Short mmCIF file of N, CA and C in Angstrom, two decimals:
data_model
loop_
_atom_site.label_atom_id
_atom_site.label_comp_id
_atom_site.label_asym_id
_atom_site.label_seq_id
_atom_site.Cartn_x
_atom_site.Cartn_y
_atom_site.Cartn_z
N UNK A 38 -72.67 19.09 55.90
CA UNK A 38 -72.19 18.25 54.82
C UNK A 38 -71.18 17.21 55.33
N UNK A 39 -70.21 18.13 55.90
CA UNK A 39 -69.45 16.87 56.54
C UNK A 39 -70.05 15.81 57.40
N UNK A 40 -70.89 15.89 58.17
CA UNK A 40 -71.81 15.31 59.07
C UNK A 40 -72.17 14.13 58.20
N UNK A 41 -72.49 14.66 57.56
CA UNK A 41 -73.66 13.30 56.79
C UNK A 41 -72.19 12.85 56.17
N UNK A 42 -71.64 13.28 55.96
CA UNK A 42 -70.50 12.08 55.11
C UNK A 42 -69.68 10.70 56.40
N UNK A 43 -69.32 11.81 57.23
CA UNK A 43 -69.13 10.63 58.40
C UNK A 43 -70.08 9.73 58.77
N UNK A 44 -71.34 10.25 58.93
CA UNK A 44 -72.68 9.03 58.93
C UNK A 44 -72.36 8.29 57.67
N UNK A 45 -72.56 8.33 56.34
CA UNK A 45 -72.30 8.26 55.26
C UNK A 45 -71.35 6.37 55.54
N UNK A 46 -69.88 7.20 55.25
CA UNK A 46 -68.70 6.17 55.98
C UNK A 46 -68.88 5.04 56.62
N UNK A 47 -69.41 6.03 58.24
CA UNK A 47 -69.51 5.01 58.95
C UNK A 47 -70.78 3.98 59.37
N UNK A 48 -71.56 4.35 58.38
CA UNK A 48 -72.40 3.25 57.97
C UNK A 48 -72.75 1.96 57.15
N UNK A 49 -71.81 2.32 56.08
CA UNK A 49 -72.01 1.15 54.99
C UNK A 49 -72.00 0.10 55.22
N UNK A 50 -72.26 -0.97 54.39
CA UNK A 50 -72.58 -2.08 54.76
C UNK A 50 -71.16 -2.94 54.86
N UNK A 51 -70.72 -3.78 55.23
CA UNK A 51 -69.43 -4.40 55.18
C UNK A 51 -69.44 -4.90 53.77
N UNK A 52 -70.55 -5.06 52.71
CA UNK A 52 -69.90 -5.91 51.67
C UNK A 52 -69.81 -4.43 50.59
N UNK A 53 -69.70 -3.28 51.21
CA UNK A 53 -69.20 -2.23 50.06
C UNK A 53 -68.03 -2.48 49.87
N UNK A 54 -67.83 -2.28 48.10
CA UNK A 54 -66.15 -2.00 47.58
C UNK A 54 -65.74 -0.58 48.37
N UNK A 55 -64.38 -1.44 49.09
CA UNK A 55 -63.71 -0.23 49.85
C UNK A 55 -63.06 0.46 48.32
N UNK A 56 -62.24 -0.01 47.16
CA UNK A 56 -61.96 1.05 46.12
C UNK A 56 -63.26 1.89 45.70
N UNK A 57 -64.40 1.17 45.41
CA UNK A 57 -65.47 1.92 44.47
C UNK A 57 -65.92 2.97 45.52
N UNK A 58 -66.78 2.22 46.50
CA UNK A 58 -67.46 3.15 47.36
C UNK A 58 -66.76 3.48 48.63
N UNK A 59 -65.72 3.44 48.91
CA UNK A 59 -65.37 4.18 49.98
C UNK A 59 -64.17 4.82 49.47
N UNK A 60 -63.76 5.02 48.15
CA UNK A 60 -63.14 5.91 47.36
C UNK A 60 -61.33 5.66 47.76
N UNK A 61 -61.53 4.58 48.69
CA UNK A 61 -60.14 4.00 48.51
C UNK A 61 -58.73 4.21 47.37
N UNK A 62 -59.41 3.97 46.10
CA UNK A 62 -58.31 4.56 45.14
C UNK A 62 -57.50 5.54 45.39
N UNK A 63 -59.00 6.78 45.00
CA UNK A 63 -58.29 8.16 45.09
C UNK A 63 -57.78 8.60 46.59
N UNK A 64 -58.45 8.02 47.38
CA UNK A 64 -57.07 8.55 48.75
C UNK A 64 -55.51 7.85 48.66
N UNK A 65 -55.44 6.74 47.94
CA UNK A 65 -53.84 5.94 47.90
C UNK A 65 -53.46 7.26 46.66
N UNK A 66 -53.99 7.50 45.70
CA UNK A 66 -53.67 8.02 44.55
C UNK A 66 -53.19 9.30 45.33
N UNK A 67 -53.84 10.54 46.03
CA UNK A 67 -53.64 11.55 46.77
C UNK A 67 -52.64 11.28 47.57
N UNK A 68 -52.47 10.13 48.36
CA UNK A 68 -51.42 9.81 49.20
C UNK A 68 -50.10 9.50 48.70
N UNK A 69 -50.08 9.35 47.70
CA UNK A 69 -48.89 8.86 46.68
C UNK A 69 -48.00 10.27 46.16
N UNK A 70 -48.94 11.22 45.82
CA UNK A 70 -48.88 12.34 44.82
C UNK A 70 -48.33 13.32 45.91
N UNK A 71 -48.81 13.39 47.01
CA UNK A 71 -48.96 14.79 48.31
C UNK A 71 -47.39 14.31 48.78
N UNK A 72 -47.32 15.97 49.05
CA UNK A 72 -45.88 15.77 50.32
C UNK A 72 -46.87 16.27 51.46
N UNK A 73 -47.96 16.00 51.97
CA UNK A 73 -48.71 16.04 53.24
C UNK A 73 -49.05 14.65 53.96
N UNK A 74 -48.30 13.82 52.56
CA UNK A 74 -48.69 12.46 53.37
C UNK A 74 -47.93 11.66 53.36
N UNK A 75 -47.43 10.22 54.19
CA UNK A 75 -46.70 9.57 53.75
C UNK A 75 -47.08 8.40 54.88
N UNK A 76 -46.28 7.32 54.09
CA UNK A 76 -46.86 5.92 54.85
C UNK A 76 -45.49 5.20 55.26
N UNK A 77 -46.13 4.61 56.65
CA UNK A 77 -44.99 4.30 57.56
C UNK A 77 -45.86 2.69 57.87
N UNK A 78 -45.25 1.47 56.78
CA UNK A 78 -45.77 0.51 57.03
C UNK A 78 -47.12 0.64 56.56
N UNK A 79 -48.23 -0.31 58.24
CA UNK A 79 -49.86 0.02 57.44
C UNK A 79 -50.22 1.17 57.98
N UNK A 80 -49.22 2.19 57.90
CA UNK A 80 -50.23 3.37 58.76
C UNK A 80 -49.85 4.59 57.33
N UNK A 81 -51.02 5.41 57.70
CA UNK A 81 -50.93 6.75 56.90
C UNK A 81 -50.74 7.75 57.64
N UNK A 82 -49.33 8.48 57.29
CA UNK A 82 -48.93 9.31 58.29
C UNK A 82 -49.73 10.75 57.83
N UNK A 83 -50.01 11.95 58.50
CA UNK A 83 -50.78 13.04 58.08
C UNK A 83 -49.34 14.00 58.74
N UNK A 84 -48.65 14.45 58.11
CA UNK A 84 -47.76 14.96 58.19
C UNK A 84 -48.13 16.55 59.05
N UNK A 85 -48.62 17.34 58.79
CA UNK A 85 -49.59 18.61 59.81
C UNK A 85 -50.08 17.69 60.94
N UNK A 86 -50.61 16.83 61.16
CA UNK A 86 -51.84 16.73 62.20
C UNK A 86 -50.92 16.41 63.25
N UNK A 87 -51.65 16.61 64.78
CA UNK A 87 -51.26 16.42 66.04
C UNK A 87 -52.16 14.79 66.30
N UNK A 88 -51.37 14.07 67.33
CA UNK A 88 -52.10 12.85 67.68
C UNK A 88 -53.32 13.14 68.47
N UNK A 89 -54.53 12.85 68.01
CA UNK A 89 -53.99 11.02 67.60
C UNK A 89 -54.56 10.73 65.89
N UNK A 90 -54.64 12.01 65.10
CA UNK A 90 -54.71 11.86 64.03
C UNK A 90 -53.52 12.07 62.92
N UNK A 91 -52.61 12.12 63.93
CA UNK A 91 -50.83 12.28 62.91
C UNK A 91 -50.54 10.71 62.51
N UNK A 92 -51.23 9.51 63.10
CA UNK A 92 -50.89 8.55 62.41
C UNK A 92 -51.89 7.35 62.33
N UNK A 93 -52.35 7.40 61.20
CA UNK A 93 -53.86 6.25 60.84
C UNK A 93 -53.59 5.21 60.46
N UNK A 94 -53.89 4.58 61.06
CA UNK A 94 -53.89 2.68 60.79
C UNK A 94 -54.85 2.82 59.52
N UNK A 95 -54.38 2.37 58.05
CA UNK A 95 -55.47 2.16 57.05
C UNK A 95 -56.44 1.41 57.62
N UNK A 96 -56.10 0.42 57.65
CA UNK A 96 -57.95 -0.78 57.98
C UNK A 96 -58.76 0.76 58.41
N UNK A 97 -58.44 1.12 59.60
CA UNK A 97 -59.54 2.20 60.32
C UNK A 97 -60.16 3.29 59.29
N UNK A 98 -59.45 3.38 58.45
CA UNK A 98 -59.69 4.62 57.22
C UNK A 98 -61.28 4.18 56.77
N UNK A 99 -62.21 4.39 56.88
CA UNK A 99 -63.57 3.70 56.43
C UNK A 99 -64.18 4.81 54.81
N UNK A 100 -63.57 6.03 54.72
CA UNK A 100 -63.90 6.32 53.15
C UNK A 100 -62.72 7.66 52.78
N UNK A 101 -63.08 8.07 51.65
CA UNK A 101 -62.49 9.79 51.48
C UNK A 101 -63.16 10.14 50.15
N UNK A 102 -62.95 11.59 50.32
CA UNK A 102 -63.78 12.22 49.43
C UNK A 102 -62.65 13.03 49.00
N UNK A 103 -62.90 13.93 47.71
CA UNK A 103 -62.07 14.95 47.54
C UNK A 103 -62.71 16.41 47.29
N UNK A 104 -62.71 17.54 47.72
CA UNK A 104 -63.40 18.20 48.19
C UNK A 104 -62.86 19.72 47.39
N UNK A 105 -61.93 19.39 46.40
CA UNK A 105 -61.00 20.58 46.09
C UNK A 105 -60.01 21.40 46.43
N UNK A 106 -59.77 22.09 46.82
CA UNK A 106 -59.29 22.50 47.48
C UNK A 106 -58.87 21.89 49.14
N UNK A 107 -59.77 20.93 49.27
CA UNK A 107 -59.30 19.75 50.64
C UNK A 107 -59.41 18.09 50.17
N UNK A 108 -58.55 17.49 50.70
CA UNK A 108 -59.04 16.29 50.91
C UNK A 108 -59.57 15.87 51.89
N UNK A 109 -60.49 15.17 52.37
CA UNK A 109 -60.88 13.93 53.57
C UNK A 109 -60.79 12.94 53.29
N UNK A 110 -60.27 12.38 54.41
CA UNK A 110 -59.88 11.45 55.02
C UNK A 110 -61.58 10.91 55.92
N UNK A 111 -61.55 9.91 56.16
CA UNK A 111 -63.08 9.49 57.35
C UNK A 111 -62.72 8.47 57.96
N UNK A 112 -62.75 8.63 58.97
CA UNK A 112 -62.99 7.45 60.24
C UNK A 112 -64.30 7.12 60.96
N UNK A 113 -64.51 6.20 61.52
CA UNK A 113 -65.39 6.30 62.71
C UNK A 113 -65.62 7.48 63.34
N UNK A 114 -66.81 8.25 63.32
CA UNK A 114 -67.11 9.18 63.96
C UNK A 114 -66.46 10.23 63.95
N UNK A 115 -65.81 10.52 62.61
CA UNK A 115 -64.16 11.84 62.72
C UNK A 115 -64.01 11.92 61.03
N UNK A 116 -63.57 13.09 60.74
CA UNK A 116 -62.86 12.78 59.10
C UNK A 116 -61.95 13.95 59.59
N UNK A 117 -60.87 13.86 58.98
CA UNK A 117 -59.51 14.78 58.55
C UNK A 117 -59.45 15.18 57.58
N UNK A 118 -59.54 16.44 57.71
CA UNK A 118 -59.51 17.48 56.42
C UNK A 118 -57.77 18.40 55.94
N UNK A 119 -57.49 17.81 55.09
CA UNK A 119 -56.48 18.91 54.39
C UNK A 119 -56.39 19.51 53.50
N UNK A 120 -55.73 20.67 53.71
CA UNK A 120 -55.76 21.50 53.16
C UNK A 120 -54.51 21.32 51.63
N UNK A 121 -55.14 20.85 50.31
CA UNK A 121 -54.10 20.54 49.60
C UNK A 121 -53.07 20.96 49.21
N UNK A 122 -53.23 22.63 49.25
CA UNK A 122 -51.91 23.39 48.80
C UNK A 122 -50.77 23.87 50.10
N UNK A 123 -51.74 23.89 51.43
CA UNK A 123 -50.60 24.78 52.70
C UNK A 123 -50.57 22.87 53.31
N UNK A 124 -51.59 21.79 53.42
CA UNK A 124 -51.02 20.82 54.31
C UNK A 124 -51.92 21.11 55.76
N UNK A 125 -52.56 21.98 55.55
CA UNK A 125 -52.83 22.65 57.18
C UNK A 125 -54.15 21.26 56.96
N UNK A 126 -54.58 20.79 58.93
CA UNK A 126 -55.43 19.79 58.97
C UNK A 126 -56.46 20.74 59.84
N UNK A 127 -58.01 20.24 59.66
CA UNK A 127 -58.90 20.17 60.21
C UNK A 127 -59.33 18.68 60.64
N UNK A 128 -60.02 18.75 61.63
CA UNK A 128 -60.35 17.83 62.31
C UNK A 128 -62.04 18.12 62.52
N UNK A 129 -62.58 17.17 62.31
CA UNK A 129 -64.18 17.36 62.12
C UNK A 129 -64.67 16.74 62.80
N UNK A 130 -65.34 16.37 63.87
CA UNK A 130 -66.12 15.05 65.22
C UNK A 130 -67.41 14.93 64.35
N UNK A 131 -68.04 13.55 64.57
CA UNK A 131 -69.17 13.50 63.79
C UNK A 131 -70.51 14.19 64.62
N UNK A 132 -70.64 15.34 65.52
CA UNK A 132 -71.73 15.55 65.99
C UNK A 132 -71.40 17.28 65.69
N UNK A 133 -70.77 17.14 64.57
CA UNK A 133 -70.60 18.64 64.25
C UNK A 133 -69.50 19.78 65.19
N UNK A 134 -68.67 19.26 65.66
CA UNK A 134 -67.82 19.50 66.24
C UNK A 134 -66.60 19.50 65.60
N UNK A 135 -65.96 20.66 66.12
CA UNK A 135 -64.53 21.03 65.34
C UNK A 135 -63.48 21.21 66.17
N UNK A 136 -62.36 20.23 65.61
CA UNK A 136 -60.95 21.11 66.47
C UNK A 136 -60.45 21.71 65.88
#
């Protein structure tokens, strides 16, 4: 599932709405609300994560989903998963690979 969402992401076409379809809103909205996140300038800090996903340049952010109990985050070939209530991060590689 995650797989196809990073394909998903990092496929769209450049003239997708980054609010509509790459769900832009609700990650600023989540990012606003969470003490797991916070923004330093144009970057989104992931407060749990180790580098080089403790600090994301938005532009690079290409979608997010909300997953319940997690949010993602998606990049190029990667999404960041947190955990909404502990903060704890997963890290997902797009060939199905996990850190």
């Amino acid at each position: 599932m995650i797989n196809n969402l990073i394909k998903k992401y990092n496929s769209m076409p450049s003239s997708a709405d980054a609010c509509k379809d790459r769900q832009m809103n609700q990650l600023m909205n989540f990012a606003l609300e969470s003490e797991h996140l916070d923004f330093d300038g144009d970057k989104l800090i992931v407060v749990n994560a180790e580098a080089p996903f403790h600090s994301i340049e938005i532009e690079r952010i290409t979608g997010a989903e909300d997953f319940g109990t997690y949010f993602g985050i998606f990049l190029p070939a990667a999404a960041v998963l947190i955990d909404k209530a502990s903060g704890s991060v997963k890290i997902a590689l797009g060939e199905g690979d996990e850190a």
